[in-house]
PDB file of C-alpha atoms in Angstrom:
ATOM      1  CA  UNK A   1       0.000   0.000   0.000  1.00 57.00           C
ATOM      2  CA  UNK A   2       1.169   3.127  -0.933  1.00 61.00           C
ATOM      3  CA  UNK A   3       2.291   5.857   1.903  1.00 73.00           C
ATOM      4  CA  UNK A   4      -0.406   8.427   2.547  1.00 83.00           C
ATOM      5  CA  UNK A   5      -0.337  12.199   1.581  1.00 83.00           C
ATOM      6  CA  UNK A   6      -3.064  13.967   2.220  1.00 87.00           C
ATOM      7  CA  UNK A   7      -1.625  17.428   0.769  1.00 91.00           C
ATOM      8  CA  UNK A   8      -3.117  18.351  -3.019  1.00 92.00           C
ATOM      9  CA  UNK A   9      -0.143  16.735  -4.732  1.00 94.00           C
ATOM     10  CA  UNK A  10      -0.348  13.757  -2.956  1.00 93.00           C
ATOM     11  CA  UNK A  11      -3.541  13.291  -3.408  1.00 95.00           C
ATOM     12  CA  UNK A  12      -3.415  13.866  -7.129  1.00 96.00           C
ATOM     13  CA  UNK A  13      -0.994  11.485  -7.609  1.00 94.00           C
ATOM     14  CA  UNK A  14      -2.749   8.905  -5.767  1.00 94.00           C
ATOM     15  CA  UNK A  15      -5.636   9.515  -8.212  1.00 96.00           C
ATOM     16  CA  UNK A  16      -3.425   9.039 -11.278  1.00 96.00           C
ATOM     17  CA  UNK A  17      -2.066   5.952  -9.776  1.00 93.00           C
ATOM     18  CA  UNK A  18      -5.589   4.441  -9.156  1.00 94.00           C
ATOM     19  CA  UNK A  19      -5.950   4.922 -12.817  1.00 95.00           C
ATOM     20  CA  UNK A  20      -3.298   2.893 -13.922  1.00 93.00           C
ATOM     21  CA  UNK A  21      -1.398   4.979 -16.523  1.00 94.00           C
ATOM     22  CA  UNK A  22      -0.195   1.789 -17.943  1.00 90.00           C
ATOM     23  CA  UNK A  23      -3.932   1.395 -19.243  1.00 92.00           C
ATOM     24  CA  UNK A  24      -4.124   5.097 -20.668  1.00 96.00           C
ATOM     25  CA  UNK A  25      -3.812   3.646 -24.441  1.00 94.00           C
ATOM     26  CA  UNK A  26      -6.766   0.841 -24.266  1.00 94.00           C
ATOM     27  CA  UNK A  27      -9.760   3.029 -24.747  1.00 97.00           C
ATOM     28  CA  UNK A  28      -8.033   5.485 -27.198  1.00 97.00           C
ATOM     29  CA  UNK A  29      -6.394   2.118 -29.235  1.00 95.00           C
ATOM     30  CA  UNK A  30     -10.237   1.071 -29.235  1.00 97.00           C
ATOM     31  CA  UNK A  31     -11.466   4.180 -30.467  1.00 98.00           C
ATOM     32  CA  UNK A  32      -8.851   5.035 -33.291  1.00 96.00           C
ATOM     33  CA  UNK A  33     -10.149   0.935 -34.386  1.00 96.00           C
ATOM     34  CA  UNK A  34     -13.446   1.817 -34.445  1.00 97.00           C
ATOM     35  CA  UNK A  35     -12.893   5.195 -36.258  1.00 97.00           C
ATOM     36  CA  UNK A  36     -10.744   3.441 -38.932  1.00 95.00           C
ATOM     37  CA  UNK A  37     -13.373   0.367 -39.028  1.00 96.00           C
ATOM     38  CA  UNK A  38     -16.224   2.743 -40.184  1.00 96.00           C
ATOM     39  CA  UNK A  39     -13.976   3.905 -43.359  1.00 93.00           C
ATOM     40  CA  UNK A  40     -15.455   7.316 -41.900  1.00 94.00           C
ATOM     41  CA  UNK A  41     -12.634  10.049 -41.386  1.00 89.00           C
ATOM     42  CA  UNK A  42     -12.337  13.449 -39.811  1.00 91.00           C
ATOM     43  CA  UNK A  43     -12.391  16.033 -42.562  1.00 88.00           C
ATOM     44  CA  UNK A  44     -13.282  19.845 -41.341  1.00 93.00           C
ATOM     45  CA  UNK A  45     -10.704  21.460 -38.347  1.00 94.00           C
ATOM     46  CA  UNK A  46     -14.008  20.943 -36.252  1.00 94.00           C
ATOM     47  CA  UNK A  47     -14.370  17.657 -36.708  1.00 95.00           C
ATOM     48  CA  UNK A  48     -10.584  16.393 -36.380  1.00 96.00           C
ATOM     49  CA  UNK A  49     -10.782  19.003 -32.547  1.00 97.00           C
ATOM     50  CA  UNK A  50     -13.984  16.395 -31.887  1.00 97.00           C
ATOM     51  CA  UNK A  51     -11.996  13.525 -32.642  1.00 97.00           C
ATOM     52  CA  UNK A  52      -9.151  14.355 -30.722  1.00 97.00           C
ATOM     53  CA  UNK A  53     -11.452  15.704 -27.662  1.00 98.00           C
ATOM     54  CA  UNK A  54     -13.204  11.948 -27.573  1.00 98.00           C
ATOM     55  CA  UNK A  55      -9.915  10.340 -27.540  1.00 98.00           C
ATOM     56  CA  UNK A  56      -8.357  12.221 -24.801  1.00 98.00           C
ATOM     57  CA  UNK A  57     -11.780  11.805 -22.773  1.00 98.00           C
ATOM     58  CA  UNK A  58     -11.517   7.716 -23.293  1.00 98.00           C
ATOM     59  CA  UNK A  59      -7.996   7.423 -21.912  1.00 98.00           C
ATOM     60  CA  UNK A  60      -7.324   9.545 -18.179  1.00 98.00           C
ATOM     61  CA  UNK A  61     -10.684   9.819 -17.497  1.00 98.00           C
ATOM     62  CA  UNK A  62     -12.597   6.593 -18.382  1.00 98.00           C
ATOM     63  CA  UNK A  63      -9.357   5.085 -16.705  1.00 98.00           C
ATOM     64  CA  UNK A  64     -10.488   6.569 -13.269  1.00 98.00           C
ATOM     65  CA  UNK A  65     -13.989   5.623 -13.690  1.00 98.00           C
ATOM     66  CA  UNK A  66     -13.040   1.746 -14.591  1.00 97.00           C
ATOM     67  CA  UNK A  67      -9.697   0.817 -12.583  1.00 96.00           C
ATOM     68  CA  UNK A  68     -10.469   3.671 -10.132  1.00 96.00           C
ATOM     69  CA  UNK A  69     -13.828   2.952  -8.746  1.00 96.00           C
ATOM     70  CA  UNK A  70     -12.400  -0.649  -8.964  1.00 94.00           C
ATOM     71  CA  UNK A  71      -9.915  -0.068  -6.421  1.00 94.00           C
ATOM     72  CA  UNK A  72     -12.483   1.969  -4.121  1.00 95.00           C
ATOM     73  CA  UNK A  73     -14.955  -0.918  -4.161  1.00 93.00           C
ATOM     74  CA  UNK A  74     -12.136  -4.257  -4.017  1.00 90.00           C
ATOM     75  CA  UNK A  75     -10.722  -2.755  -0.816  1.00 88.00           C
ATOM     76  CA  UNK A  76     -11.077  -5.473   1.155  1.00 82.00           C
ATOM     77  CA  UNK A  77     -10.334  -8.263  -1.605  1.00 81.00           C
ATOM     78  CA  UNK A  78      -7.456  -6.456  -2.785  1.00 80.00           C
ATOM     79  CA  UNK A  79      -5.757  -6.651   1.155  1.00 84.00           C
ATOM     80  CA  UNK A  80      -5.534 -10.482   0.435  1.00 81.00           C
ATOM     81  CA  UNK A  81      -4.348 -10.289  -3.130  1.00 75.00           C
ATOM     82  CA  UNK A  82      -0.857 -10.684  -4.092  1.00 73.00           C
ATOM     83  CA  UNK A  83      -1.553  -9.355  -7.513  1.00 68.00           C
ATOM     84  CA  UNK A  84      -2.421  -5.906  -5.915  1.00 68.00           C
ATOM     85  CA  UNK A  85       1.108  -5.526  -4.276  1.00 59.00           C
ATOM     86  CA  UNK A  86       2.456  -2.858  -6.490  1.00 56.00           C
ATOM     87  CA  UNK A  87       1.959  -0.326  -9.032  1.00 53.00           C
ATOM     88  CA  UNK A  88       0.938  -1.929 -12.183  1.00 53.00           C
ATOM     89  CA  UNK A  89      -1.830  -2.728 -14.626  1.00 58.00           C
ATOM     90  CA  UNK A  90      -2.926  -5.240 -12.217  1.00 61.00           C
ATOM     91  CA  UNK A  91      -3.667  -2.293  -9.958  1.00 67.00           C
ATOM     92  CA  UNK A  92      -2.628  -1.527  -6.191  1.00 76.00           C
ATOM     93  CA  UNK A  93      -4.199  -1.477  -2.724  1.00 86.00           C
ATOM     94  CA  UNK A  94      -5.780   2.140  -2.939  1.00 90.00           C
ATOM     95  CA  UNK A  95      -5.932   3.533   0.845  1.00 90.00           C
ATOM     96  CA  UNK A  96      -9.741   4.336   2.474  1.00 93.00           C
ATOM     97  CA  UNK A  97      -8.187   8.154   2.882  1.00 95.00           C
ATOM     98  CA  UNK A  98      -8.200   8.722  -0.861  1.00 95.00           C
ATOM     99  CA  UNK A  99     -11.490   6.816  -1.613  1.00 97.00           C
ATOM    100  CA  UNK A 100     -13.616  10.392  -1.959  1.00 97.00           C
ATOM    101  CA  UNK A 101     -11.044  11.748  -4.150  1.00 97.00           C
ATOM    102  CA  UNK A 102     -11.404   8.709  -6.525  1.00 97.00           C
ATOM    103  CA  UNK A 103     -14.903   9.341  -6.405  1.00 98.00           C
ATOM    104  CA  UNK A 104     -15.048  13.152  -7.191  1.00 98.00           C
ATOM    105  CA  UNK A 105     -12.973  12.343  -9.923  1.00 98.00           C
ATOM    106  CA  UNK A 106     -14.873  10.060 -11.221  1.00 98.00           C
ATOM    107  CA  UNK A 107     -17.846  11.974 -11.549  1.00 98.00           C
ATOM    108  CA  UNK A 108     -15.896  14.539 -12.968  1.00 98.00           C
ATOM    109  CA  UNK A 109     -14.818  12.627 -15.460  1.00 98.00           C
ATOM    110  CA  UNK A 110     -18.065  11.504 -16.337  1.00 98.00           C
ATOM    111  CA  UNK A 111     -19.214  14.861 -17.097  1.00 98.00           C
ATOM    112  CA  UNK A 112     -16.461  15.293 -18.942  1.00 98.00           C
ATOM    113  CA  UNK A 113     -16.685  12.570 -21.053  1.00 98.00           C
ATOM    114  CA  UNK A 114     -20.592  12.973 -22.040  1.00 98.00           C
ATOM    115  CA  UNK A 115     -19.712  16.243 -22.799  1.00 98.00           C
ATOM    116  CA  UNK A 116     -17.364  15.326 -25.569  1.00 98.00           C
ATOM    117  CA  UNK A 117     -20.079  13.097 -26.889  1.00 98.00           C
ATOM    118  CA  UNK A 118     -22.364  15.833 -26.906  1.00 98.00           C
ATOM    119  CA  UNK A 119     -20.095  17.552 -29.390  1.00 97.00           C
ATOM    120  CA  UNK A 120     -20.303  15.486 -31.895  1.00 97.00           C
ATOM    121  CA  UNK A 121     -24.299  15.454 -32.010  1.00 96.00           C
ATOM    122  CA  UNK A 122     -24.597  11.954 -33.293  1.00 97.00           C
ATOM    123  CA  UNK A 123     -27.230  10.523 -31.541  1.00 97.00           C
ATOM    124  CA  UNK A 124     -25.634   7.283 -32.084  1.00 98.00           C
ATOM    125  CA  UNK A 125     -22.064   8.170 -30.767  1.00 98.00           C
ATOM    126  CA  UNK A 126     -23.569  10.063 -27.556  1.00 98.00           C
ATOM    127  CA  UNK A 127     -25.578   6.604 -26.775  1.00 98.00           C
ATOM    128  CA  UNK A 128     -22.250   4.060 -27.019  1.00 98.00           C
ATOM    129  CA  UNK A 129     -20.573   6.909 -24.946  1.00 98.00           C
ATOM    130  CA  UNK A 130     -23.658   6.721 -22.200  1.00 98.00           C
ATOM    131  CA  UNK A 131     -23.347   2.781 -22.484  1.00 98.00           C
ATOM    132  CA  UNK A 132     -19.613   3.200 -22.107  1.00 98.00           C
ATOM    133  CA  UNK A 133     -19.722   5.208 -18.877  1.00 98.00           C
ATOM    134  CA  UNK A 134     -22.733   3.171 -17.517  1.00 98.00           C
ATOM    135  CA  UNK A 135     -20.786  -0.415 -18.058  1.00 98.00           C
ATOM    136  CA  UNK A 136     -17.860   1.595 -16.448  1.00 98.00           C
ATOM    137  CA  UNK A 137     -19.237   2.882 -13.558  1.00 98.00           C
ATOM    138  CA  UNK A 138     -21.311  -0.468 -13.145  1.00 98.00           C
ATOM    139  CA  UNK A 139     -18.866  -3.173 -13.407  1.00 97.00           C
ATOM    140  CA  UNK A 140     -17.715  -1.983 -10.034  1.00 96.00           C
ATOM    141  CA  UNK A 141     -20.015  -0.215  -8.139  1.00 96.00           C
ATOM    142  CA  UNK A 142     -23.290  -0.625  -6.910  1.00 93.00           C
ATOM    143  CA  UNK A 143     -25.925  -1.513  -7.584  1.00 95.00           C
ATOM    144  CA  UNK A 144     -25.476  -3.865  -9.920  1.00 96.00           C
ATOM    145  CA  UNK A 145     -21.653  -4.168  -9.756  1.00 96.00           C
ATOM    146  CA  UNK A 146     -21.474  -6.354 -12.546  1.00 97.00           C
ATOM    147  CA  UNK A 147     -18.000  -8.232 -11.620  1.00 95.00           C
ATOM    148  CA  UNK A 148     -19.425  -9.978  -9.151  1.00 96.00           C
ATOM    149  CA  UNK A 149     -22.340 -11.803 -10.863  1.00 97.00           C
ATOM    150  CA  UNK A 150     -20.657 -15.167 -12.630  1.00 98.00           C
ATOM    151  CA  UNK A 151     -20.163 -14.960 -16.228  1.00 97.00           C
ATOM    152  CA  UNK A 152     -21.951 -11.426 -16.728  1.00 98.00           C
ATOM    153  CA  UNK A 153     -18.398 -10.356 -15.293  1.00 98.00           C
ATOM    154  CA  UNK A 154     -16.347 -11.207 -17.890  1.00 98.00           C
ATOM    155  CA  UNK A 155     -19.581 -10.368 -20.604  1.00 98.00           C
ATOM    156  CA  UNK A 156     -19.476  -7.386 -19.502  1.00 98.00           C
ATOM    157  CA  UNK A 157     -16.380  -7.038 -19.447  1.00 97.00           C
ATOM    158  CA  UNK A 158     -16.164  -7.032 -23.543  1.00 98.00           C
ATOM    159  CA  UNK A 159     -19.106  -4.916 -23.713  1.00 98.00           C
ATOM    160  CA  UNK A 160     -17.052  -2.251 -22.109  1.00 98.00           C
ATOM    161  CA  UNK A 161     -14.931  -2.774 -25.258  1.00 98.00           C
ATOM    162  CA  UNK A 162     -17.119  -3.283 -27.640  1.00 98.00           C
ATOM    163  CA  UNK A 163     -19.286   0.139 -26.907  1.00 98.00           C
ATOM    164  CA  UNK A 164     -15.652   1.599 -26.950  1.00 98.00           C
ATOM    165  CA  UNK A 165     -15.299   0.209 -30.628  1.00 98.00           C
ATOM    166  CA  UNK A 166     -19.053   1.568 -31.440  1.00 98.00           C
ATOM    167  CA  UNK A 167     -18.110   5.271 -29.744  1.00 98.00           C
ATOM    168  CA  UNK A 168     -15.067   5.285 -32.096  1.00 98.00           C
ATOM    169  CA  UNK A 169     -17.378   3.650 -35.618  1.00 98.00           C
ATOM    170  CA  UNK A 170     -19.742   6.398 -35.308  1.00 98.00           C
ATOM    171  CA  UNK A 171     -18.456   9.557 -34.830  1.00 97.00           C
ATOM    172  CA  UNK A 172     -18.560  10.357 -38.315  1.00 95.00           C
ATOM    173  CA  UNK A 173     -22.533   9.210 -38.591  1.00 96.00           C
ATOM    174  CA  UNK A 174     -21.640   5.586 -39.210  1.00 97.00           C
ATOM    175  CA  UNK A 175     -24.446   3.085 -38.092  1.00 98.00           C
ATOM    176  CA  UNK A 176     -23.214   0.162 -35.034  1.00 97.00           C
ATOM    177  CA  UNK A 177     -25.442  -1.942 -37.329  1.00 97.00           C
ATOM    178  CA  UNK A 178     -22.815  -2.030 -39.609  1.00 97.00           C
ATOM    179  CA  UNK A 179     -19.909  -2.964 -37.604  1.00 98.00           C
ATOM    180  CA  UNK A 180     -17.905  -5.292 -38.908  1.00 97.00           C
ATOM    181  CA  UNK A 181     -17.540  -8.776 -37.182  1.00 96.00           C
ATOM    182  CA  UNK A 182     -14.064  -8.686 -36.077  1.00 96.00           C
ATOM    183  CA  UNK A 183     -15.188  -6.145 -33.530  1.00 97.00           C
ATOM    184  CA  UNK A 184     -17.538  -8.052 -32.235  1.00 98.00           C
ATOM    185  CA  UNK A 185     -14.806 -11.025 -32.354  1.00 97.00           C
ATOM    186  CA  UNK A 186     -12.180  -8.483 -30.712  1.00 97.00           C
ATOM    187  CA  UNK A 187     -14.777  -8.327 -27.713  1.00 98.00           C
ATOM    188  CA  UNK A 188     -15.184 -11.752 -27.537  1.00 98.00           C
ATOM    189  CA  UNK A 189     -11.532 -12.209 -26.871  1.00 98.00           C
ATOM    190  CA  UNK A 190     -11.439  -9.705 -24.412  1.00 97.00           C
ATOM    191  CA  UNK A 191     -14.239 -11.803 -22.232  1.00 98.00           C
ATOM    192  CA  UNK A 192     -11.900 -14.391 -22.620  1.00 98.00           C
ATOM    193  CA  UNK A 193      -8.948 -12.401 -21.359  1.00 98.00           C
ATOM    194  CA  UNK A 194     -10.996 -11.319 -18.424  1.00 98.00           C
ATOM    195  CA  UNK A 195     -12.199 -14.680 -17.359  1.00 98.00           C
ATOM    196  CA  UNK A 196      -8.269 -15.921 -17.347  1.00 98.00           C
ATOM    197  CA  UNK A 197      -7.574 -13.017 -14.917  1.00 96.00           C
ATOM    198  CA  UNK A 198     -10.527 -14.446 -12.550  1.00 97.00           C
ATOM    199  CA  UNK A 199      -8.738 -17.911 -12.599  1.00 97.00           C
ATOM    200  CA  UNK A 200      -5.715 -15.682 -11.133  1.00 95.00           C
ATOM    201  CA  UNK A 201      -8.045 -14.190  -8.865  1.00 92.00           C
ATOM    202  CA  UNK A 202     -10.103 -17.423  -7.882  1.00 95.00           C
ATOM    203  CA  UNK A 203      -8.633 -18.293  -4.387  1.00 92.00           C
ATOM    204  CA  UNK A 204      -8.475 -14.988  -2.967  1.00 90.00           C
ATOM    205  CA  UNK A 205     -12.001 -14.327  -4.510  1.00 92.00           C
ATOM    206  CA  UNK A 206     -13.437 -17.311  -2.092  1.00 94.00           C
ATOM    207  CA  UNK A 207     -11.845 -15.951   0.680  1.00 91.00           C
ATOM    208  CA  UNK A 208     -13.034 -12.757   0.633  1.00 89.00           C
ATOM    209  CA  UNK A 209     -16.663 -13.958  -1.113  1.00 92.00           C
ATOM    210  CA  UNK A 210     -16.907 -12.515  -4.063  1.00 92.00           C
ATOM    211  CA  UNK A 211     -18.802 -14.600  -6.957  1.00 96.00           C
ATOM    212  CA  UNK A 212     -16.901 -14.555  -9.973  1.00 97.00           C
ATOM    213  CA  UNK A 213     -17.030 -16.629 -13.365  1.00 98.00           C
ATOM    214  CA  UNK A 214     -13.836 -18.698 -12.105  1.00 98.00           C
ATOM    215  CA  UNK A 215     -15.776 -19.489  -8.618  1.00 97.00           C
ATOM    216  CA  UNK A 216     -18.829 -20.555 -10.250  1.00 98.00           C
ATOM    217  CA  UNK A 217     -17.538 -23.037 -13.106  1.00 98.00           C
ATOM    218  CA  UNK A 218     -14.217 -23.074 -11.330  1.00 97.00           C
ATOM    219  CA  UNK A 219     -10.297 -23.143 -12.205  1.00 98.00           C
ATOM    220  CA  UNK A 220     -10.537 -25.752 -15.084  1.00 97.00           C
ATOM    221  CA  UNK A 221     -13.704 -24.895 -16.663  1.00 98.00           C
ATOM    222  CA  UNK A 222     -13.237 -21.551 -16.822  1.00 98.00           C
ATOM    223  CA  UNK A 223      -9.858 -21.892 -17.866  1.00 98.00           C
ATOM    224  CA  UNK A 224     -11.294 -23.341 -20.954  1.00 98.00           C
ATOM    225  CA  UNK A 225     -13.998 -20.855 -21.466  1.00 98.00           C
ATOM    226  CA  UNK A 226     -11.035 -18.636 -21.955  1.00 98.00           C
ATOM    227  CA  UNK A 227      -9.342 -20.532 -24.724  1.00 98.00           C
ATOM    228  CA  UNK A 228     -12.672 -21.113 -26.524  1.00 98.00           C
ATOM    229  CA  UNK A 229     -13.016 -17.280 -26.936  1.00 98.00           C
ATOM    230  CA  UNK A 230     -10.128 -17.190 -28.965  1.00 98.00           C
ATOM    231  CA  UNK A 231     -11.050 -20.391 -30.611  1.00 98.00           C
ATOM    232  CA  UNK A 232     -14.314 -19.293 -31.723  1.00 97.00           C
ATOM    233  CA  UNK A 233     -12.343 -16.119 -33.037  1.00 97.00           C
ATOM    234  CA  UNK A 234      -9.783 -18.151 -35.208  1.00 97.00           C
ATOM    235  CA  UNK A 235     -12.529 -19.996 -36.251  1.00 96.00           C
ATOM    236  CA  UNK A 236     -14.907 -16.652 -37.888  1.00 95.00           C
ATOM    237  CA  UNK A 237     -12.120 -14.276 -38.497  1.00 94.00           C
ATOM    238  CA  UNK A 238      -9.170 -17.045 -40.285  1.00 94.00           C
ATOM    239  CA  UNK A 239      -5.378 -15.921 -39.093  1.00 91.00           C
ATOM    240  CA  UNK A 240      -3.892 -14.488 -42.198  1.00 91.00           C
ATOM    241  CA  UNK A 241      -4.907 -11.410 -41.636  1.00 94.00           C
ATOM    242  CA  UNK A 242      -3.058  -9.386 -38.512  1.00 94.00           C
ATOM    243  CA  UNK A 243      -6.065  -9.491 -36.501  1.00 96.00           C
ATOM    244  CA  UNK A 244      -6.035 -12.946 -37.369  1.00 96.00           C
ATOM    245  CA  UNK A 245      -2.155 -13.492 -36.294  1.00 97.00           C
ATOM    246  CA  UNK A 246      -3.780 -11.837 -33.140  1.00 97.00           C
ATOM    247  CA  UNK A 247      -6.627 -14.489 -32.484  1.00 98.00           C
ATOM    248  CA  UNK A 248      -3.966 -17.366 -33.809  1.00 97.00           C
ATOM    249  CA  UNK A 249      -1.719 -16.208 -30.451  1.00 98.00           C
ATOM    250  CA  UNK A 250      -4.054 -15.729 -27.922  1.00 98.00           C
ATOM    251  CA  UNK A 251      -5.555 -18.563 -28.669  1.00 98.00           C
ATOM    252  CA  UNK A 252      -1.338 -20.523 -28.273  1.00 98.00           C
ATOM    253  CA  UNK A 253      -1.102 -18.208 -24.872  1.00 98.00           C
ATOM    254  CA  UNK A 254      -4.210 -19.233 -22.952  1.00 98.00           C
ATOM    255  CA  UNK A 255      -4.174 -23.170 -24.221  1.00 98.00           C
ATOM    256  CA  UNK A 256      -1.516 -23.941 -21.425  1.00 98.00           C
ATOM    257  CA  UNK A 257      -3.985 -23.036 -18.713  1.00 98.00           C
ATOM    258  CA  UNK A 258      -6.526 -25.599 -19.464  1.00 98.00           C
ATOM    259  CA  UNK A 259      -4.315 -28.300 -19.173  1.00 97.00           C
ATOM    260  CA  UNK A 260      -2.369 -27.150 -15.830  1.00 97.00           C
ATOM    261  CA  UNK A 261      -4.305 -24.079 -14.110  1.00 97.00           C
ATOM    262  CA  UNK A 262      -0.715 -22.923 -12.687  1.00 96.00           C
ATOM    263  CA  UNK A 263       0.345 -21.085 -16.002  1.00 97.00           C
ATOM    264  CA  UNK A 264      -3.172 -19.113 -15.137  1.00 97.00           C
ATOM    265  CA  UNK A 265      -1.005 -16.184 -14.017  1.00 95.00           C
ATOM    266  CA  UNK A 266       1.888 -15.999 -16.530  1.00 97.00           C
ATOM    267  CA  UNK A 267      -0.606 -16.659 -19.642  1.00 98.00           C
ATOM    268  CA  UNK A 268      -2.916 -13.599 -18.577  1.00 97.00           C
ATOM    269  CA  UNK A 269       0.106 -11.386 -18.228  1.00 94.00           C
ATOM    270  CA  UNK A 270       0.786 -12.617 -21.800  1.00 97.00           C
ATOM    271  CA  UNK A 271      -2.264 -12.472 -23.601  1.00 97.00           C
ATOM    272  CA  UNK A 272      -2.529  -8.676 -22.223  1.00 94.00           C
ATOM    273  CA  UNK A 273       0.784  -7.818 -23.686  1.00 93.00           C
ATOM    274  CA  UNK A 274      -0.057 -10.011 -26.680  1.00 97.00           C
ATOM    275  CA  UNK A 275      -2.651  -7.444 -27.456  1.00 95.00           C
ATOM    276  CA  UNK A 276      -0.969  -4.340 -26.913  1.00 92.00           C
ATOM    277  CA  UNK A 277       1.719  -5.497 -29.407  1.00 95.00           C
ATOM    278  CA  UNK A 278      -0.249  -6.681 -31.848  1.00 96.00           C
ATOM    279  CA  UNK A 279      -2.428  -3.147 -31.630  1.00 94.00           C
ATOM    280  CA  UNK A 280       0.379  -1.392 -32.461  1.00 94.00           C
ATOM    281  CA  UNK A 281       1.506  -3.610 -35.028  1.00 96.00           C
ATOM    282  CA  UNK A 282      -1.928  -3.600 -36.461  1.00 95.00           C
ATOM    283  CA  UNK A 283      -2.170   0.722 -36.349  1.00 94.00           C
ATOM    284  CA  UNK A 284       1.410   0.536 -38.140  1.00 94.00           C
ATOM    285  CA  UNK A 285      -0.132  -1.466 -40.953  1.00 92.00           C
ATOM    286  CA  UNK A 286      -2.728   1.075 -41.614  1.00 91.00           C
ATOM    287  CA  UNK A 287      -0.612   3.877 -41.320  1.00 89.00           C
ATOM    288  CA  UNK A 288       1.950   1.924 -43.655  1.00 89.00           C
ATOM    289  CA  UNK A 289      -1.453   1.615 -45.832  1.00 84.00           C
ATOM    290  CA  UNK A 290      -2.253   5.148 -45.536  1.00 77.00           C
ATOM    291  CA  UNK A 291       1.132   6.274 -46.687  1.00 79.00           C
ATOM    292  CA  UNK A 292       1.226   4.267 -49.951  1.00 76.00           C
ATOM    293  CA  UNK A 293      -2.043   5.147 -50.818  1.00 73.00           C
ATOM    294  CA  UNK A 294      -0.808   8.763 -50.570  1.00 66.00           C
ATOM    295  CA  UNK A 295       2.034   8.220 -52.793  1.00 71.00           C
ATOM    296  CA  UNK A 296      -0.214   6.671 -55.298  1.00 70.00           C
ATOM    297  CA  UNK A 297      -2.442   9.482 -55.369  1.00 65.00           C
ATOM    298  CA  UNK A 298       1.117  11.975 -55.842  1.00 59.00           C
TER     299      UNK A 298
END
């Protein structure tokens, strides 16, 4: 647990910490996909300020509404968790003393982000961004808190990526009915990557009582539930592509689980680097597509 300071800078810094700055890039990585998945670009100075206002809005602040308000309400669990040792993606034991500051800053943040939505006055856009903040908010806190109902956990879990990918698709007035299916496989995978973490989780999750997807089917089970994801992905999407490549290794990372539960741990930690990689690598291919279209055109 981190040392407390109660004076403004301390207090902002625990905030930031909370947030997990490692996670800054997930909702604007999501985003940019969905933007470049509608084949709908930014065109007018006001619409390209938009853009870039929605980005920034999906990585600080929708980072203290979903890892924030997830330390503030996993106190307790988090005491008996290894995982939650030190500053990392994995998160950190958040002292009680900065609990209201999470919270402020959450709701802040909320504002904040509806406003941007507002902006772009697409009914459409300001709707995934209300889902967005909703499955946020909701995955952790009550009433519902969603992570602690088996298998709607990790569900919604990859709906909180999935209305990320819509927010991005339809900013410029594209339909979610048109979404392509990789999306919807991309959020797939990510319930999968989320139910591997609860196998992590599973023993300290008993003690403390929390219901999870990995106490309900248990280790094994879910273990496999994880794998399947990425199955079922390789299986629509194909691997040739780089999304493919990206199904293809998840799906190598979280096999070793299912037959011995130990690599539960070290496979997660994987599969989550796995997919930052292979976003970047996938954002350098359209930029590398981008740039010889250009030179075409010249």
């Amino acid at each position: 647990m981190q040392a407390v300071d109660l004076s403004y800078m301390g207090r902002a810094i625990a905030v930031l910490k909370a947030s997990r700055p490692a996670g800054w890039c997930f909702g604007p990585m999501l985003y940019g996909i969905g933007i470049i998945h509608s084949r709908v670009r930014p065109r007018s100075k006001g619409q390209l300020l938009r853009a870039v206002l929605q980005l920034g809005s999906l990585s600080l602040p929708l980072c203290i509404i979903v890892f924030g308000m997830n330390d503030v309400y996993d106190y307790d669990s988090d005491l008996l968790n290894p995982r939650k040792a030190g500053d990392s993606l994995e998160g950190t034991i958040l002292d009680p003393v900065y609990h209201d500051d999470i919270r402020v800053a959450a709701w802040v943040s909320t504002a904040l982000i509806l406003s941007c939505a507002l902006l772009t006055k697409k009914g459409q856009n300001i709707l995934a961004t209300a889902s967005l903040v909703f499955f946020g908010w909701q995955y952790s806190a009550t009433p519902l808190r969603l992570k602690e109902v088996p298998i709607i956990d990790s569900i919604s879990n990859g709906l909180i990526v999935l209305v990320t990918l819509f927010v991005g698709f339809t900013l410029g007035g594209a339909s979610v009915v048109d979404v392509p299916s990789k999306d919807y496989a991309m959020a797939l995978a990510c319930v999968g990557v989320h139910a591997l973490g609860a196998v992590v989780d599973v023993d300290v999750d008993v003690i403390a009582g929390q219901k999870t997807i990995a106490t309900f089917l248990g280790k094994k089970l879910t273990a496999v539930f994880a794998a399947s994801t990425f199955t079922v992905g390789v299986a629509s999407e194909g691997y040739t592509s780089v999304f493919g490549a990206y199904l293809a290794g998840g799906l190598v990372i979280t096999i070793p689980p299912v037959f011995n539960v130990g690599w539960a741990h070290m496979s997660f930690k994987a599969v989550v680097y796995w997919t930052v990689l292979m976003v970047i690598v996938w954002f350098g291919a359209q930029a590398k597509n981008v740039v010889s279209k250009a030179r075409k055109i010249h």
